[in-house]
Coordinates of N, CA and C in Angstrom, one line a residue:
M1 N 56.6 140.6 106.4 CA 57.7 140.1 107.2 C 58.0 138.7 106.7
S2 N 59.2 138.3 106.7 CA 59.6 137.0 106.2 C 59.1 135.9 107.2
V3 N 59.1 134.7 106.7 CA 58.7 133.5 107.6 C 59.7 133.4 108.7
V4 N 61.0 133.5 108.4 CA 62.0 133.4 109.4 C 61.9 134.5 110.5
G5 N 61.6 135.7 110.0 CA 61.4 136.8 111.0 C 60.3 136.6 111.9
S6 N 59.2 136.1 111.3 CA 57.9 135.8 112.1 C 58.2 134.7 113.1
Y7 N 59.0 133.7 112.7 CA 59.3 132.6 113.5 C 60.1 133.0 114.7
L8 N 61.1 133.9 114.5 CA 62.0 134.4 115.5 C 61.2 135.3 116.5
K9 N 60.3 136.1 116.0 CA 59.6 137.0 116.8 C 58.6 136.2 117.7
K10 N 58.1 135.1 117.2 CA 57.2 134.2 118.0 C 58.0 133.6 119.1
H11 N 59.2 133.2 118.9 CA 60.0 132.6 119.9 C 60.6 133.7 120.9
S12 N 60.8 134.9 120.4 CA 61.2 136.0 121.3 C 60.1 136.3 122.3
E13 N 58.9 136.2 121.8 CA 57.7 136.5 122.7 C 57.6 135.4 123.7
A14 N 57.8 134.1 123.3 CA 57.7 133.0 124.2 C 58.8 133.1 125.3
L15 N 60.0 133.6 124.9 CA 61.1 133.8 125.9 C 60.7 134.9 126.9
V16 N 60.2 136.0 126.5 CA 59.8 137.1 127.4 C 58.7 136.6 128.3
K17 N 57.7 135.9 127.8 CA 56.6 135.4 128.6 C 57.1 134.3 129.6
D18 N 58.1 133.5 129.2 CA 58.6 132.5 130.1 C 59.3 133.2 131.3
V19 N 60.0 134.2 131.1 CA 60.7 134.9 132.2 C 59.7 135.8 132.9
G20 N 58.7 136.4 132.2 CA 57.8 137.4 132.8 C 58.2 138.7 132.4
I21 N 57.3 139.6 132.0 CA 57.6 140.8 131.4 C 58.3 141.8 132.3
E22 N 57.9 141.8 133.6 CA 58.6 142.7 134.6 C 60.1 142.2 134.8
A23 N 60.3 140.9 135.0 CA 61.6 140.4 135.1 C 62.4 140.6 133.8
A24 N 61.8 140.5 132.7 CA 62.5 140.7 131.4 C 63.0 142.1 131.3
C25 N 62.2 143.1 131.8 CA 62.6 144.4 131.7 C 63.8 144.7 132.6
E26 N 63.8 144.1 133.8 CA 64.9 144.3 134.7 C 66.2 143.6 134.2
L27 N 66.1 142.4 133.6 CA 67.2 141.7 133.1 C 67.9 142.4 131.9
T28 N 67.1 143.0 131.0 CA 67.6 143.5 129.8 C 67.8 145.0 129.9
G29 N 67.2 145.7 130.8 CA 67.2 147.1 130.9 C 66.4 147.8 129.8
K30 N 65.4 147.1 129.3 CA 64.5 147.6 128.2 C 63.2 147.8 128.8
S31 N 62.4 148.7 128.2 CA 61.0 148.9 128.7 C 60.1 147.9 128.1
K32 N 58.9 147.8 128.7 CA 57.9 146.9 128.2 C 57.6 147.2 126.7
A33 N 57.5 148.4 126.4 CA 57.2 148.8 125.0 C 58.3 148.3 124.0
T34 N 59.5 148.5 124.4 CA 60.6 148.1 123.6 C 60.6 146.5 123.4
L35 N 60.5 145.8 124.5 CA 60.4 144.4 124.4 C 59.2 144.0 123.5
G36 N 58.1 144.6 123.7 CA 57.0 144.3 122.8 C 57.2 144.5 121.3
R37 N 58.0 145.6 121.0 CA 58.4 145.8 119.6 C 59.2 144.7 119.0
Y38 N 60.0 144.1 119.9 CA 60.9 143.0 119.4 C 60.1 141.8 118.9
Y39 N 59.0 141.6 119.5 CA 58.2 140.5 119.0 C 56.9 140.8 118.4
S40 N 56.7 142.1 118.1 CA 55.5 142.6 117.4 C 55.4 142.1 116.0
A41 N 54.2 141.7 115.5 CA 54.0 141.2 114.1 C 53.7 142.4 113.2
H42 N 53.5 143.6 113.8 CA 53.1 144.8 112.9 C 54.2 145.1 112.0
D43 N 53.8 145.5 110.8 CA 54.8 145.9 109.7 C 55.8 146.9 110.2
E44 N 55.4 147.9 111.0 CA 56.4 148.9 111.4 C 57.5 148.4 112.3
H45 N 57.3 147.2 112.9 CA 58.3 146.7 113.7 C 58.9 145.4 113.1
G46 N 58.6 145.1 111.9 CA 59.1 143.9 111.2 C 60.6 143.7 111.2
D47 N 61.3 144.9 111.2 CA 62.8 144.8 111.1 C 63.5 144.9 112.4
R48 N 62.7 144.9 113.5 CA 63.3 145.1 114.9 C 63.3 143.7 115.5
F49 N 64.5 143.3 116.0 CA 64.7 142.1 116.7 C 65.5 142.3 117.9
M50 N 65.3 141.4 118.9 CA 65.9 141.5 120.2 C 67.4 141.4 120.1
P51 N 68.2 142.2 120.7 CA 69.7 142.1 120.6 C 70.2 140.8 121.3
I52 N 71.3 140.3 120.8 CA 71.7 139.0 121.3 C 72.1 139.0 122.8
D53 N 72.6 140.1 123.3 CA 72.9 140.2 124.7 C 71.6 140.1 125.6
A54 N 70.5 140.7 125.1 CA 69.2 140.6 125.7 C 68.7 139.2 125.7
V55 N 68.9 138.5 124.6 CA 68.4 137.1 124.5 C 69.2 136.2 125.5
A56 N 70.5 136.5 125.5 CA 71.4 135.7 126.5 C 71.0 135.9 127.9
A57 N 70.7 137.1 128.3 CA 70.3 137.4 129.6 C 69.0 136.8 130.0
L58 N 68.0 136.8 129.1 CA 66.7 136.2 129.3 C 66.8 134.7 129.3
E59 N 67.5 134.1 128.4 CA 67.6 132.7 128.4 C 68.3 132.1 129.6
E60 N 69.2 132.9 130.2 CA 69.8 132.4 131.5 C 68.7 132.3 132.6
A61 N 67.7 133.1 132.5 CA 66.7 133.1 133.5 C 65.5 132.2 133.1
A62 N 65.4 131.9 131.9 CA 64.2 131.2 131.4 C 64.3 129.7 131.6
S63 N 63.2 129.0 131.5 CA 63.2 127.5 131.7 C 63.6 126.8 130.5
Y64 N 63.7 127.5 129.3 CA 64.1 126.9 128.1 C 64.7 127.9 127.2
P65 N 65.7 127.6 126.4 CA 66.3 128.6 125.5 C 65.5 128.8 124.2
H66 N 64.4 129.5 124.3 CA 63.5 129.6 123.1 C 64.1 130.1 121.9
V67 N 64.8 131.2 121.9 CA 65.4 131.8 120.7 C 66.5 131.0 120.2
T68 N 67.4 130.5 121.1 CA 68.5 129.7 120.6 C 68.0 128.4 119.9
A69 N 67.0 127.8 120.5 CA 66.4 126.6 119.9 C 65.8 126.9 118.5
A70 N 65.2 128.0 118.4 CA 64.6 128.4 117.1 C 65.6 128.6 116.1
L71 N 66.7 129.3 116.4 CA 67.8 129.5 115.5 C 68.4 128.2 115.1
A72 N 68.6 127.3 116.0 CA 69.1 125.9 115.7 C 68.2 125.2 114.8
E73 N 66.9 125.3 115.0 CA 65.9 124.6 114.1 C 66.0 125.2 112.7
L74 N 66.2 126.4 112.6 CA 66.2 127.1 111.3 C 67.4 126.6 110.5
K75 N 68.5 126.2 111.2 CA 69.7 125.7 110.5 C 69.7 124.1 110.5
G76 N 68.7 123.5 111.0 CA 68.6 122.0 110.9 C 69.5 121.4 112.0
I77 N 69.8 122.1 113.1 CA 70.6 121.6 114.1 C 69.7 121.2 115.3
T78 N 70.1 120.1 115.9 CA 69.3 119.6 117.1 C 70.2 120.0 118.3
L79 N 69.5 120.5 119.3 CA 70.1 120.9 120.6 C 69.7 119.9 121.6
S80 N 70.5 119.7 122.6 CA 70.2 118.9 123.8 C 70.2 119.8 124.9
H81 N 69.0 120.0 125.5 CA 68.9 121.0 126.6 C 69.4 120.4 127.9
D82 N 70.4 120.9 128.6 CA 70.9 120.4 129.8 C 70.2 121.2 130.9
E83 N 69.4 120.4 131.6 CA 68.6 121.0 132.7 C 69.3 121.2 134.0
R84 N 70.6 120.8 134.1 CA 71.3 121.0 135.3 C 71.5 122.5 135.5
R85 N 71.2 122.9 136.7 CA 71.5 124.3 137.1 C 72.4 124.2 138.3
R86 N 73.7 124.2 138.2 CA 74.5 124.1 139.3 C 74.7 125.4 140.0
N87 N 74.9 125.4 141.3 CA 75.2 126.6 142.1 C 76.6 127.0 141.9
A88 N 77.5 126.1 141.7 CA 78.9 126.4 141.5 C 79.5 125.5 140.4
S89 N 80.4 126.0 139.7 CA 81.0 125.2 138.7 C 81.9 124.1 139.3
E90 N 81.9 123.0 138.6 CA 82.8 121.9 139.1 C 84.2 122.2 138.7
S91 N 85.1 122.0 139.7 CA 86.5 122.2 139.4 C 87.4 121.0 139.4
G92 N 86.7 119.8 139.4 CA 87.4 118.5 139.5 C 88.2 118.2 138.3
G93 N 87.9 118.6 137.1 CA 88.6 118.4 135.9 C 88.4 117.0 135.4
V94 N 89.4 116.5 134.6 CA 89.2 115.3 133.9 C 89.0 114.1 134.8
N95 N 89.8 114.0 135.9 CA 89.6 112.9 136.8 C 88.2 112.8 137.4
S96 N 87.6 113.9 137.7 CA 86.2 113.8 138.2 C 85.3 113.4 137.0
D97 N 85.6 113.8 135.8 CA 84.8 113.5 134.6 C 84.8 112.0 134.4
V98 N 86.0 111.4 134.6 CA 86.2 109.9 134.4 C 85.3 109.2 135.4
I99 N 85.3 109.6 136.6 CA 84.5 109.0 137.7 C 83.0 109.2 137.3
A100 N 82.6 110.4 137.0 CA 81.2 110.6 136.6 C 80.8 109.8 135.4
L101 N 81.7 109.6 134.4 CA 81.4 108.9 133.3 C 81.2 107.4 133.6
S102 N 82.0 106.8 134.5 CA 81.8 105.5 135.0 C 80.5 105.3 135.7
Q103 N 80.2 106.2 136.6 CA 78.9 106.2 137.3 C 77.7 106.3 136.4
R104 N 77.7 107.2 135.5 CA 76.6 107.3 134.5 C 76.4 106.1 133.7
F105 N 77.6 105.5 133.2 CA 77.5 104.3 132.4 C 76.9 103.2 133.2
A106 N 77.3 103.1 134.5 CA 76.8 102.0 135.3 C 75.3 102.2 135.5
V107 N 74.8 103.4 135.7 CA 73.4 103.7 135.8 C 72.6 103.3 134.5
L108 N 73.2 103.7 133.4 CA 72.6 103.4 132.1 C 72.5 101.8 132.0
M109 N 73.5 101.1 132.3 CA 73.5 99.6 132.2 C 72.5 99.0 133.1
A110 N 72.4 99.6 134.3 CA 71.4 99.1 135.3 C 70.0 99.3 134.8
E111 N 69.7 100.5 134.2 CA 68.5 100.8 133.6 C 68.1 99.9 132.5
Y112 N 69.1 99.6 131.6 CA 68.9 98.7 130.5 C 68.6 97.3 130.9
S113 N 69.4 96.9 131.9 CA 69.2 95.5 132.4 C 67.8 95.3 133.0
Q114 N 67.3 96.3 133.8 CA 66.0 96.3 134.3 C 65.0 96.4 133.2
S115 N 65.2 97.2 132.2 CA 64.2 97.4 131.2 C 64.0 96.2 130.3
I116 N 65.1 95.5 130.0 CA 65.1 94.4 129.1 C 64.7 93.0 129.8
A117 N 64.6 93.1 131.1 CA 64.4 91.8 131.9 C 63.2 91.0 131.3
D118 N 62.1 91.7 131.0 CA 61.0 91.0 130.5 C 61.0 90.8 128.9
G119 N 62.0 91.2 128.3 CA 62.1 91.1 126.9 C 61.5 92.2 126.0
I120 N 60.9 93.2 126.7 CA 60.3 94.3 126.1 C 60.6 95.6 126.7
I121 N 61.0 96.6 125.9 CA 61.3 97.9 126.5 C 60.1 98.8 126.3
T122 N 59.4 99.2 127.3 CA 58.2 100.0 127.2 C 58.6 101.4 126.9
M123 N 57.6 102.2 126.6 CA 57.8 103.7 126.3 C 58.4 104.4 127.5
N124 N 57.9 104.1 128.7 CA 58.5 104.7 129.9 C 59.9 104.3 130.1
E125 N 60.2 103.0 129.9 CA 61.6 102.5 130.0 C 62.5 103.2 129.0
A126 N 62.0 103.3 127.8 CA 62.8 104.0 126.7 C 63.1 105.4 127.1
R127 N 62.1 106.1 127.7 CA 62.3 107.5 128.2 C 63.4 107.5 129.2
R128 N 63.4 106.6 130.2 CA 64.4 106.6 131.2 C 65.8 106.3 130.6
L129 N 65.8 105.4 129.7 CA 67.1 105.1 129.0 C 67.6 106.3 128.2
L130 N 66.7 107.0 127.6 CA 67.1 108.2 126.8 C 67.6 109.3 127.8
R131 N 67.0 109.4 128.9 CA 67.4 110.4 129.9 C 68.8 110.1 130.4
E132 N 69.1 108.8 130.7 CA 70.4 108.4 131.1 C 71.4 108.6 130.0
T133 N 71.1 108.3 128.7 CA 71.9 108.4 127.6 C 72.3 109.9 127.5
L134 N 71.4 110.8 127.6 CA 71.7 112.2 127.5 C 72.5 112.7 128.7
A135 N 72.4 112.1 129.9 CA 73.2 112.5 131.0 C 74.6 112.0 130.7
L136 N 74.8 110.8 130.2 CA 76.1 110.3 129.8 C 76.7 111.2 128.8
Q137 N 76.0 111.6 127.8 CA 76.5 112.5 126.7 C 77.0 113.8 127.4
Q138 N 76.2 114.3 128.3 CA 76.6 115.6 128.9 C 77.9 115.5 129.7
V139 N 78.2 114.3 130.3 CA 79.4 114.0 131.0 C 80.6 114.1 130.0
L140 N 80.3 113.4 128.8 CA 81.3 113.4 127.8 C 81.6 114.8 127.3
V141 N 80.6 115.7 127.2 CA 80.8 117.1 126.7 C 81.7 117.8 127.7
D142 N 81.3 117.6 129.0 CA 82.1 118.3 130.1 C 83.5 117.8 130.1
M143 N 83.7 116.5 129.9 CA 85.1 116.0 129.8 C 85.8 116.6 128.6
K144 N 85.2 116.7 127.5 CA 85.8 117.3 126.3 C 86.2 118.7 126.6
L145 N 85.4 119.5 127.2 CA 85.7 120.9 127.6 C 86.9 121.0 128.5
H146 N 86.9 120.0 129.5 CA 88.0 120.0 130.4 C 89.3 119.7 129.8
L147 N 89.3 118.7 128.9 CA 90.4 118.3 128.1 C 91.0 119.5 127.2
E148 N 90.0 120.2 126.6 CA 90.4 121.3 125.7 C 91.0 122.4 126.6
E149 N 90.5 122.6 127.8 CA 91.0 123.6 128.7 C 92.4 123.3 129.2
E150 N 92.6 122.0 129.4 CA 94.0 121.6 129.9 C 95.0 121.6 128.7
A151 N 94.5 121.4 127.5 CA 95.4 121.4 126.4 C 95.9 122.8 126.0
S152 N 95.1 123.8 126.4 CA 95.4 125.2 126.0 C 96.3 125.9 127.0

């Protein structure tokens, strides 16, 4: 089996274990044996991979998009995992995005001001700044999507 195939199978296994085998069977409509074949390292299953619809269903329920992240890594792409799990989609559009952008930027600047007050940004302060920067980036992505939706 190729290195890429082995890598994908390892991440497919992590995805199934993250969700749980019983839940994975229910979500995908596949048996335990079939799911096991998708990540089996045995030569007879070397060419069997999990279908993309099964991956999507499992990643929706998982704590992390294991297979998607693995595919991105193989192409040299970096993903930013958005841990927000909203109960309902926001329908505020661009106006809400501008308000959220302003609020996030204010929080980032407050964090920065607090972090740099003593002239040194510690590791924990850097992590908080990074977390706020990523939240700001997500607001910009949401805004971009809303703008594209309104333009079409």
